[in-house]
Amino acid sequence: MAEQAGQQYVMREGGQVTRGREAQTYNIMAAMAVAGSVASTLGPRGMDKMLVDSTGDIIVSNDGATILRKMDIQHPAARMIVEVAKAQDSEAGDGTTTAVLLAGELLRQAGLLTERSLHEASIIKGYQMASEKALELVKAMAVDVSAKDKAMLKKIAGTAMTGKDTDNAREFLSDMVVKCMDATMEKDANGKYYVEKKNLVLEKKTGGRVEDSRIIEGVLIDKGRVNFQMPEELKNVKVLAMDIGIEAKDTQFDAEFKIRQPGQFQQFSAMEDEQIKAQVDKIKDMGVKAVFTTKAIDDLAQHYMAKYGIIGVRRLKKSDVERVAKATGGSIVTSLDAISKDFIGTAGLIEEIKVGDDEMMLVSKCKDQKVISIILRGTTSHILDEYERGIDDALHAVQNSIIDGKIVPGGAAVEVELGMKLRQYATTIKGKEQLAIEAYANALEIVPKALANNAGLNAIDMTIALKNKHDSKKGINYGLNVYEGKAINMLEAGVVEPLRIKTQAIKSATEAACMILRIDDILAAAEVKNPAGGAPGGM
Ligand code: ADP
Ligand code: MG
């Protein structure tokens, strides 16, 4: 007690100290609460969460990472679990719910062990041994996949997308994802694959059905030509991608220009017109027939451009203009005076198309065939957002499978197999760590249980059915068919996931659980009163 008083003495008044077992209980409960909040979303039959933010915006999602990001979690240990989701998302791009569930369950199991007076140090040691072993085992379970095996890649995409409201469109969307993969994967000088995100752009348009979505080789821009007198379509043309406008030069240096006589104003304005015309002429003289710019195109410039048959598209996102430059083999122009041939790109076809009620520009048949665009259609913006998250997960899953060349069966086949093998491993360990390794094995079972629960199946029956299959060597790839409530061979059923999802989930969940277990005191500083009244730094 005296020590505690001393502790508080060194901290700002109002600070809080929570110690030992009490601190640990708080932390474990917080972590479990986070895991509990996403548990019901796991798997193909998981439910969605509706999140309403402080401005009233609504998100309906099944995606663990998205849900946790939007939840604005405050408790420090709970935030460490949110970090697990973030790490999982950035390293594997999918599997966030699994990783968070595992972290929460590892802590719950640890809590049971501390109640039986097992010291944290033994738990941590045992968890680390179990995690090392689990990584070894899961790698041994993995099967090879090649970038050429499009049928398998489609299955990986399909598995990653399940549950994200995409069920009716899964076939179509997985096909699309595998096609996109060709565009986004590039090989570096050492022949290693890497992902070039810039090559892909996704435009969402409400209205229509998901089957009306399209993949387009080329750059799609969510804007039409600036002036209806400009051509609607051009073939085999030179293209400029610019970060400057076509307008009168900034007059700020000529601020001293004083108009003393009426005629002078006209003179000034004529001078500006001349300037604009000179810029358009320069573009015309280079043979350029299409201009894409981040800035403005003056009315007068539009008039001349239309007259010369040049298409102009203005006020674009920088990333769109960059994509035009990349696809057409040009470079972004920042000054018309410094322009050379190298800046000019070429396109086989430039056209204005109609998507729903909107005009869009499409630059296709380009030098760089890798740049592609997706127009995603769906009935509401919420569905479109969820489709986008599904596509994003699927793209990552396919890409990681190709980069690592390894996949594993889904439907909790991995978790059940690892659990059983870890129990065997535990019997070979003499010390107290044995108990922790068993607890680790128990924790892994949260995955089949959650999959079963979410499908309205009996979790215990299903886990036993799976374990029975895994008892024989032939059953190693058996997972849960959540639709029929039985154990099936997941490789044969085409429910497959990249190895990386599992290795990353094991690593980050173990790390976070151990980190939280090492904490025996929580020293919380007094909240700094914010004079402006705003809440101090949220997530
Ligand atoms: P996460 O955020 O962890 O990716 P998901 O909600 O995407 O969570 O669910 C992933 C889990 O669902 C994995 O265990 C995966 O193997 C399983 N799964 C996906 N498709 C199927 C399927 N068709 N049958 C059974 N399990 C599946
Ligand atoms: Mg997933």
XYZ file of C-alpha atoms and ligand atoms in Angstrom:
567
model
C 0.000 0.000 0.000
C 2.798 2.353 0.928
C 4.456 1.467 -2.344
C 1.300 2.224 -4.202
C 1.032 5.573 -2.514
C 4.646 6.200 -3.530
C 3.809 5.278 -7.062
C 0.967 7.725 -7.170
C 3.167 10.354 -5.672
C 5.458 10.270 -8.696
C 2.524 10.539 -11.058
C 0.358 13.555 -11.734
C -2.502 13.944 -9.337
C -5.565 12.041 -10.453
C -3.534 9.318 -12.143
C -4.622 5.742 -11.552
C -2.698 2.646 -10.666
C -4.159 -0.810 -11.090
C -1.919 -3.644 -9.965
C -1.160 -7.300 -10.363
C -3.956 -9.782 -10.815
C -6.582 -7.069 -10.984
C -4.760 -5.323 -13.819
C -4.429 -8.569 -15.669
C -8.080 -9.446 -15.258
C -9.069 -6.064 -16.673
C -6.791 -6.507 -19.637
C -7.978 -10.007 -20.409
C -11.592 -8.933 -20.164
C -10.998 -6.010 -22.482
C -9.259 -8.200 -25.045
C -12.046 -10.745 -24.882
C -14.609 -8.020 -25.365
C -12.911 -6.952 -28.579
C -12.753 -10.528 -29.825
C -16.372 -11.020 -28.804
C -17.446 -8.034 -30.819
C -16.298 -9.567 -34.101
C -16.804 -13.284 -33.353
C -20.254 -13.409 -34.896
C -18.953 -12.128 -38.249
C -16.572 -15.043 -38.857
C -17.072 -17.257 -41.848
C -19.467 -17.627 -44.745
C -22.520 -17.481 -42.525
C -21.269 -14.740 -40.232
C -23.500 -11.774 -39.518
C -22.858 -8.156 -40.434
C -22.378 -5.208 -38.110
C -23.966 -1.841 -38.618
C -21.699 0.969 -37.536
C -22.843 4.531 -37.206
C -20.121 7.115 -36.790
C -20.316 10.478 -35.026
C -21.412 12.221 -38.217
C -24.217 9.691 -38.756
C -22.543 7.855 -41.631
C -23.519 4.210 -41.809
C -21.313 1.267 -42.657
C -22.650 -2.251 -42.898
C -19.767 -4.688 -42.825
C -18.634 -8.192 -42.114
C -14.985 -7.219 -42.249
C -13.152 -7.490 -38.920
C -10.573 -4.833 -39.699
C -13.197 -2.350 -40.857
C -15.411 -2.917 -37.831
C -12.596 -2.495 -35.319
C -11.192 0.545 -37.090
C -14.559 2.259 -36.871
C -15.293 1.285 -33.270
C -13.068 3.953 -31.685
C -11.811 1.643 -28.954
C -10.232 3.300 -25.915
C -9.075 0.662 -23.430
C -5.289 0.249 -23.789
C -5.266 -3.569 -23.852
C -8.228 -3.609 -26.212
C -6.284 -1.306 -28.491
C -3.432 -3.780 -28.532
C -5.879 -6.318 -29.926
C -7.001 -3.824 -32.546
C -3.332 -3.605 -33.500
C -3.435 -7.352 -34.178
C -6.151 -6.705 -36.739
C -4.143 -3.915 -38.301
C -0.988 -6.011 -38.523
C -2.971 -8.855 -40.028
C -4.566 -6.526 -42.546
C -1.299 -5.017 -43.676
C 0.669 -8.285 -43.796
C -1.954 -10.682 -45.108
C -4.830 -8.450 -46.267
C -7.379 -10.894 -44.832
C -7.959 -13.083 -41.798
C -8.402 -10.208 -39.339
C -11.351 -11.734 -37.504
C -9.495 -15.011 -37.120
C -6.408 -13.281 -35.705
C -8.414 -11.201 -33.236
C -10.487 -14.175 -32.108
C -7.350 -16.199 -31.542
C -5.702 -13.436 -29.514
C -8.790 -13.069 -27.337
C -9.088 -16.799 -26.776
C -5.371 -17.182 -25.980
C -5.891 -14.612 -23.244
C -9.044 -16.235 -21.940
C -7.227 -19.562 -21.713
C -4.306 -17.839 -19.983
C -6.748 -16.410 -17.441
C -7.930 -19.941 -16.642
C -4.331 -21.023 -16.119
C -3.459 -18.135 -13.794
C -6.510 -19.056 -11.736
C -4.856 -22.430 -11.343
C -1.768 -20.503 -10.135
C 0.373 -21.053 -13.199
C 2.845 -18.180 -13.420
C 2.629 -15.806 -16.382
C 6.237 -16.529 -17.276
C 5.406 -20.200 -17.843
C 2.336 -19.321 -19.881
C 4.294 -16.962 -22.072
C 7.070 -19.497 -22.564
C 4.560 -22.245 -23.385
C 2.639 -20.010 -25.798
C 5.820 -19.152 -27.609
C 6.814 -22.795 -27.894
C 3.338 -23.639 -29.156
C 3.398 -20.859 -31.706
C 6.807 -21.954 -33.059
C 5.524 -25.478 -33.390
C 2.249 -24.346 -34.954
C 4.117 -22.355 -37.606
C 6.211 -25.379 -38.438
C 3.117 -27.598 -38.652
C 1.033 -25.261 -40.767
C 3.874 -24.856 -43.250
C 4.058 -28.631 -43.540
C 0.311 -28.724 -44.231
C 0.474 -26.173 -47.037
C 0.197 -27.206 -50.675
C 1.802 -25.575 -53.694
C -0.053 -23.267 -56.039
C 1.189 -21.734 -59.253
C 0.356 -18.367 -60.781
C -0.788 -20.223 -63.895
C -3.423 -22.249 -62.074
C -6.282 -19.834 -62.741
C -8.946 -22.274 -61.557
C -7.287 -22.546 -58.150
C -6.738 -18.788 -57.938
C -10.450 -18.303 -58.514
C -11.193 -20.588 -55.597
C -8.829 -18.627 -53.357
C -10.594 -15.420 -54.371
C -13.970 -17.015 -53.735
C -13.014 -18.165 -50.241
C -11.667 -14.737 -49.302
C -14.897 -13.101 -50.429
C -17.351 -15.445 -48.740
C -19.533 -13.803 -46.182
C -19.121 -10.314 -47.556
C -22.618 -10.153 -49.030
C -21.069 -11.255 -52.262
C -22.589 -14.728 -52.364
C -24.859 -14.201 -55.360
C -22.034 -12.625 -57.320
C -19.092 -14.649 -56.064
C -18.478 -16.541 -59.285
C -18.496 -13.351 -61.288
C -16.394 -11.360 -58.821
C -13.761 -14.097 -58.335
C -13.338 -14.267 -62.060
C -12.889 -10.537 -62.117
C -10.349 -10.615 -59.284
C -8.201 -13.213 -61.056
C -8.260 -11.128 -64.223
C -7.231 -8.067 -62.211
C -4.415 -10.031 -60.712
C -2.710 -10.215 -64.097
C -2.717 -6.464 -64.137
C -1.572 -5.759 -60.626
C 1.203 -8.314 -60.322
C 4.544 -7.350 -61.786
C 7.923 -9.013 -61.619
C 10.948 -7.143 -60.378
C 14.487 -7.528 -61.757
C 15.021 -10.701 -59.715
C 11.913 -12.312 -61.117
C 10.050 -11.853 -57.840
C 6.415 -10.874 -57.899
C 5.281 -7.630 -56.396
C 2.020 -5.760 -56.448
C 1.672 -2.510 -58.366
C -1.440 -0.955 -56.883
C -1.370 1.990 -59.261
C -2.266 -0.339 -62.109
C -5.761 -0.850 -60.848
C -8.580 1.560 -60.240
C -12.053 0.726 -59.081
C -14.977 3.047 -59.723
C -18.206 2.355 -57.879
C -21.505 3.344 -59.472
C -24.828 2.689 -57.838
C -27.578 1.311 -60.018
C -27.564 -1.831 -62.085
C -26.645 -5.282 -60.862
C -23.259 -6.582 -59.917
C -23.177 -8.627 -63.126
C -23.204 -5.349 -65.003
C -19.756 -4.619 -63.568
C -16.991 -4.495 -66.109
C -13.246 -4.828 -66.303
C -11.678 -2.473 -68.749
C -8.161 -2.624 -70.018
C -7.092 0.944 -69.772
C -7.738 3.957 -67.628
C -11.260 4.838 -66.680
C -11.863 8.351 -65.468
C -14.967 9.344 -63.598
C -15.456 12.510 -65.667
C -16.529 13.379 -69.175
C -14.913 15.778 -71.666
C -15.112 19.358 -70.539
C -16.928 20.630 -73.620
C -19.562 18.925 -75.754
C -18.099 20.362 -78.908
C -14.994 18.280 -78.436
C -14.826 14.895 -80.201
C -16.437 11.960 -78.400
C -14.026 9.396 -79.701
C -10.534 9.400 -81.155
C -8.293 6.632 -82.401
C -4.490 6.351 -82.307
C -3.757 9.725 -80.804
C -1.071 11.517 -78.871
C -1.974 12.250 -75.270
C -0.784 14.712 -72.635
C -1.162 14.147 -68.904
C -0.737 17.489 -67.180
C -0.508 18.919 -63.707
C -1.075 22.455 -65.042
C -4.124 24.204 -66.388
C -4.739 25.833 -69.744
C -5.634 29.345 -68.669
C -4.266 32.849 -68.465
C -0.969 33.023 -66.642
C -1.132 34.100 -63.046
C -1.072 37.862 -62.953
C 0.330 38.165 -59.480
C 3.730 39.330 -60.751
C 1.999 41.998 -62.814
C 0.099 43.353 -59.875
C 1.377 46.787 -60.777
C -0.541 46.744 -64.047
C -2.638 49.858 -63.697
C -5.520 50.569 -65.972
C -5.507 54.284 -66.675
C -7.460 54.452 -69.910
C -10.570 52.496 -70.995
C -8.740 50.898 -73.931
C -6.142 49.434 -71.673
C -8.523 46.965 -70.162
C -9.349 45.524 -73.526
C -5.667 45.357 -74.264
C -5.100 43.425 -71.092
C -7.873 41.033 -71.784
C -6.693 40.531 -75.373
C -3.264 39.755 -74.007
C -4.716 37.065 -71.797
C -6.633 35.614 -74.722
C -3.431 35.536 -76.729
C -1.684 33.691 -73.948
C -4.407 31.064 -73.836
C -4.460 30.628 -77.573
C -0.683 30.274 -77.621
C -0.917 27.398 -75.144
C -3.545 25.576 -77.161
C -1.552 26.175 -80.328
C 1.509 24.718 -78.715
C -0.446 21.585 -77.839
C -1.922 21.386 -81.326
C 1.496 21.848 -82.966
C 2.845 18.865 -81.082
C 0.073 16.801 -82.669
C -1.577 16.106 -79.303
C -5.273 15.232 -79.541
C -6.185 14.650 -75.909
C -5.314 16.492 -72.716
C -5.928 15.204 -69.192
C -5.210 17.693 -66.444
C -5.556 18.078 -62.711
C -6.254 21.791 -63.151
C -8.650 24.002 -65.098
C -9.204 24.447 -68.825
C -10.354 27.985 -69.591
C -13.542 28.523 -71.645
C -11.599 30.124 -74.438
C -9.101 27.262 -74.428
C -12.024 24.849 -74.677
C -13.285 26.750 -77.700
C -9.968 26.489 -79.527
C -9.458 22.876 -78.519
C -12.895 21.925 -79.850
C -12.074 23.734 -83.068
C -8.853 21.744 -83.457
C -10.584 18.493 -82.527
C -8.742 18.084 -79.238
C -10.385 16.383 -76.265
C -9.859 18.020 -72.884
C -10.679 16.578 -69.444
C -10.066 18.791 -66.449
C -9.869 18.863 -62.637
C -8.870 15.242 -62.286
C -7.359 13.492 -59.327
C -3.586 13.421 -59.454
C -3.689 9.625 -59.345
C -5.899 9.513 -62.450
C -3.521 11.714 -64.383
C -0.594 9.600 -63.213
C -2.371 6.527 -64.506
C -2.981 8.154 -67.882
C 0.714 9.001 -68.076
C 1.728 5.465 -67.148
C -0.703 3.747 -69.512
C 0.109 5.953 -72.490
C 3.851 5.900 -71.895
C 4.114 9.635 -71.297
C 5.126 11.745 -68.299
C 3.276 14.319 -66.303
C 3.723 17.803 -67.703
C 4.349 20.551 -65.182
C 5.281 23.299 -67.625
C 4.297 23.713 -71.264
C 7.526 25.594 -71.952
C 9.726 22.746 -70.795
C 7.827 20.122 -72.725
C 9.631 17.630 -74.958
C 8.625 14.613 -77.034
C 9.226 12.296 -74.084
C 6.263 13.729 -72.234
C 3.794 12.771 -74.932
C 2.026 9.426 -74.660
C -0.133 7.546 -77.139
C -3.448 5.760 -76.882
C -5.202 3.437 -79.328
C -8.632 4.647 -78.305
C -10.038 7.482 -76.295
C -13.769 7.604 -75.867
C -16.488 8.974 -73.688
C -18.768 6.258 -72.346
C -21.928 6.365 -70.311
C -22.085 4.462 -67.041
C -25.504 4.714 -65.472
C -26.280 8.390 -65.814
C -22.684 9.563 -65.777
C -20.177 10.255 -68.488
C -16.743 8.758 -68.087
C -13.614 8.896 -70.193
C -11.901 5.728 -71.186
C -8.312 5.592 -72.414
C -7.632 2.152 -73.816
C -5.554 0.135 -76.285
C -2.497 1.695 -74.717
C 1.185 0.805 -74.704
C 1.063 -0.359 -71.103
C -1.649 -3.024 -71.132
C -1.265 -3.564 -67.422
C -3.260 -0.565 -66.349
C -6.858 -1.630 -65.874
C -10.067 -0.318 -64.367
C -13.136 -1.851 -62.843
C -16.603 -0.368 -62.946
C -18.402 -1.916 -60.015
C -22.195 -1.811 -60.090
C -24.594 -2.533 -57.268
C -27.939 -1.421 -55.972
C -26.797 0.701 -53.031
C -23.622 2.414 -51.927
C -23.435 0.201 -48.813
C -23.436 -2.942 -50.907
C -20.864 -1.451 -53.244
C -18.573 -0.655 -50.311
C -18.854 -4.191 -49.002
C -18.194 -5.596 -52.483
C -15.124 -3.422 -52.647
C -13.860 -4.786 -49.313
C -14.534 -8.311 -50.584
C -12.609 -7.639 -53.784
C -9.781 -6.114 -51.803
C -9.524 -9.177 -49.531
C -9.694 -11.473 -52.526
C -7.017 -9.565 -54.427
C -4.691 -9.768 -51.438
C -5.425 -13.442 -50.943
C -4.680 -14.268 -54.580
C -1.566 -12.122 -54.644
C -0.173 -13.575 -51.416
C -0.854 -17.081 -52.638
C 1.172 -16.365 -55.755
C 3.981 -14.578 -53.956
C 4.403 -17.374 -51.398
C 3.246 -20.149 -53.748
C 1.476 -21.871 -50.843
C -2.127 -22.364 -49.782
C -3.929 -24.205 -46.999
C -7.427 -25.688 -46.619
C -10.023 -23.356 -45.054
C -13.086 -24.027 -42.930
C -10.982 -24.473 -39.755
C -9.101 -27.500 -41.153
C -5.841 -25.827 -40.153
C -6.954 -24.870 -36.658
C -8.312 -28.334 -35.873
C -5.208 -30.066 -37.205
C -2.849 -27.733 -35.326
C -4.850 -28.131 -32.124
C -4.575 -31.899 -32.249
C -0.882 -31.916 -33.136
C -0.104 -29.382 -30.408
C -1.783 -31.585 -27.821
C 0.500 -34.424 -28.876
C 3.469 -32.059 -28.724
C 2.473 -30.956 -25.211
C 2.837 -34.493 -23.900
C 6.507 -34.433 -24.905
C 7.193 -31.333 -22.788
C 8.104 -31.943 -19.185
C 7.737 -28.572 -17.451
C 4.719 -26.424 -16.621
C 4.803 -25.124 -20.176
C 2.955 -28.290 -21.053
C -0.224 -26.780 -19.630
C 0.222 -23.610 -21.649
C 0.738 -25.553 -24.872
C -2.485 -27.432 -24.189
C -4.215 -24.125 -23.551
C -2.886 -22.886 -26.893
C -4.378 -25.957 -28.567
C -7.710 -25.257 -26.880
C -7.588 -21.637 -28.015
C -7.249 -22.670 -31.664
C -10.586 -24.425 -31.400
C -12.315 -21.065 -31.162
C -12.209 -20.975 -34.976
C -14.231 -24.146 -35.733
C -16.532 -23.252 -32.852
C -17.234 -19.758 -34.129
C -17.733 -21.024 -37.698
C -20.247 -23.576 -36.407
C -22.022 -21.177 -34.046
C -22.418 -18.576 -36.739
C -23.997 -21.166 -39.012
C -26.464 -22.169 -36.312
C -24.731 -25.514 -35.836
C -23.778 -27.186 -32.576
C -20.181 -26.133 -31.941
C -19.265 -29.135 -29.816
C -20.739 -31.718 -32.202
C -19.017 -30.110 -35.159
C -15.645 -29.891 -33.431
C -15.862 -33.553 -32.524
C -16.833 -34.511 -36.081
C -13.815 -32.609 -37.378
C -11.473 -34.126 -34.817
C -12.649 -37.614 -35.737
C -11.688 -36.995 -39.343
C -8.338 -35.500 -38.380
C -7.557 -38.551 -36.299
C -6.547 -40.341 -39.483
C -3.900 -38.982 -41.811
C -6.354 -38.850 -44.669
C -8.522 -36.403 -42.781
C -5.953 -33.659 -42.451
C -7.698 -31.360 -44.945
C -11.179 -31.753 -43.499
C -12.986 -28.606 -42.510
C -16.499 -27.557 -41.747
C -19.101 -27.396 -44.488
C -21.168 -24.701 -42.805
C -24.102 -25.158 -45.154
C -24.652 -28.840 -44.501
C -23.122 -29.153 -41.046
C -20.583 -31.855 -41.819
C -16.852 -32.342 -42.154
C -15.613 -32.362 -45.748
C -12.288 -32.240 -47.573
C -11.723 -28.532 -48.060
C -9.092 -28.886 -50.802
C -11.554 -30.911 -52.845
C -14.357 -28.500 -52.073
C -12.204 -25.619 -53.240
C -12.231 -23.731 -49.923
C -8.618 -22.609 -49.855
C -6.697 -19.748 -48.325
C -3.176 -18.390 -48.610
C -0.744 -19.863 -46.089
C 0.191 -16.368 -45.020
C -3.214 -15.702 -43.462
C -2.583 -18.485 -40.960
C 1.080 -17.831 -40.251
C 0.428 -14.144 -39.693
C -2.586 -14.802 -37.463
C -0.529 -17.170 -35.306
C 2.343 -14.719 -35.043
C 0.418 -11.568 -34.268
C -2.138 -13.177 -31.956
C 0.600 -14.862 -29.903
C 2.660 -11.711 -29.755
C -0.238 -9.574 -28.563
C -1.404 -12.152 -26.021
C 2.092 -12.477 -24.549
C 2.567 -8.744 -24.464
C -0.664 -8.297 -22.530
C 0.251 -11.147 -20.160
C 3.547 -9.468 -19.322
C 1.724 -6.432 -17.970
C 1.253 -6.463 -14.210
C 0.556 -2.789 -13.548
C -1.547 -0.276 -15.379
C -0.379 3.251 -14.699
C -2.909 5.566 -16.213
C -2.066 9.244 -16.311
C -4.715 11.734 -15.305
C -6.677 12.831 -18.310
C -5.409 16.153 -19.600
C -8.215 18.642 -19.459
C -8.649 20.031 -22.911
C -9.576 23.729 -22.684
C -11.214 23.611 -26.120
C -13.441 20.821 -24.883
C -12.489 18.340 -27.598
C -11.712 14.769 -26.669
C -7.969 14.127 -26.492
C -6.596 11.984 -29.334
C -8.990 9.183 -30.294
C -8.034 6.324 -32.576
P -11.480 -13.225 -41.505
O -11.578 -11.782 -41.160
O -10.739 -13.994 -40.460
O -10.982 -13.474 -42.880
P -13.979 -14.220 -42.493
O -15.320 -13.773 -42.047
O -13.521 -13.840 -43.842
O -12.961 -13.770 -41.394
O -13.974 -15.798 -42.356
C -12.850 -16.558 -42.654
C -13.086 -17.988 -42.255
O -14.159 -18.552 -42.997
C -11.875 -18.836 -42.521
O -11.667 -19.713 -41.456
C -12.267 -19.579 -43.780
O -11.589 -20.790 -43.922
C -13.734 -19.772 -43.553
N -14.462 -20.042 -44.810
C -14.504 -19.293 -45.923
N -15.276 -19.876 -46.867
C -15.744 -21.024 -46.330
C -16.600 -22.070 -46.798
N -17.122 -22.039 -48.014
N -16.863 -23.087 -45.963
C -16.327 -23.121 -44.728
N -15.535 -22.167 -44.226
C -15.223 -21.141 -45.004
Mg -11.805 -13.071 -44.730
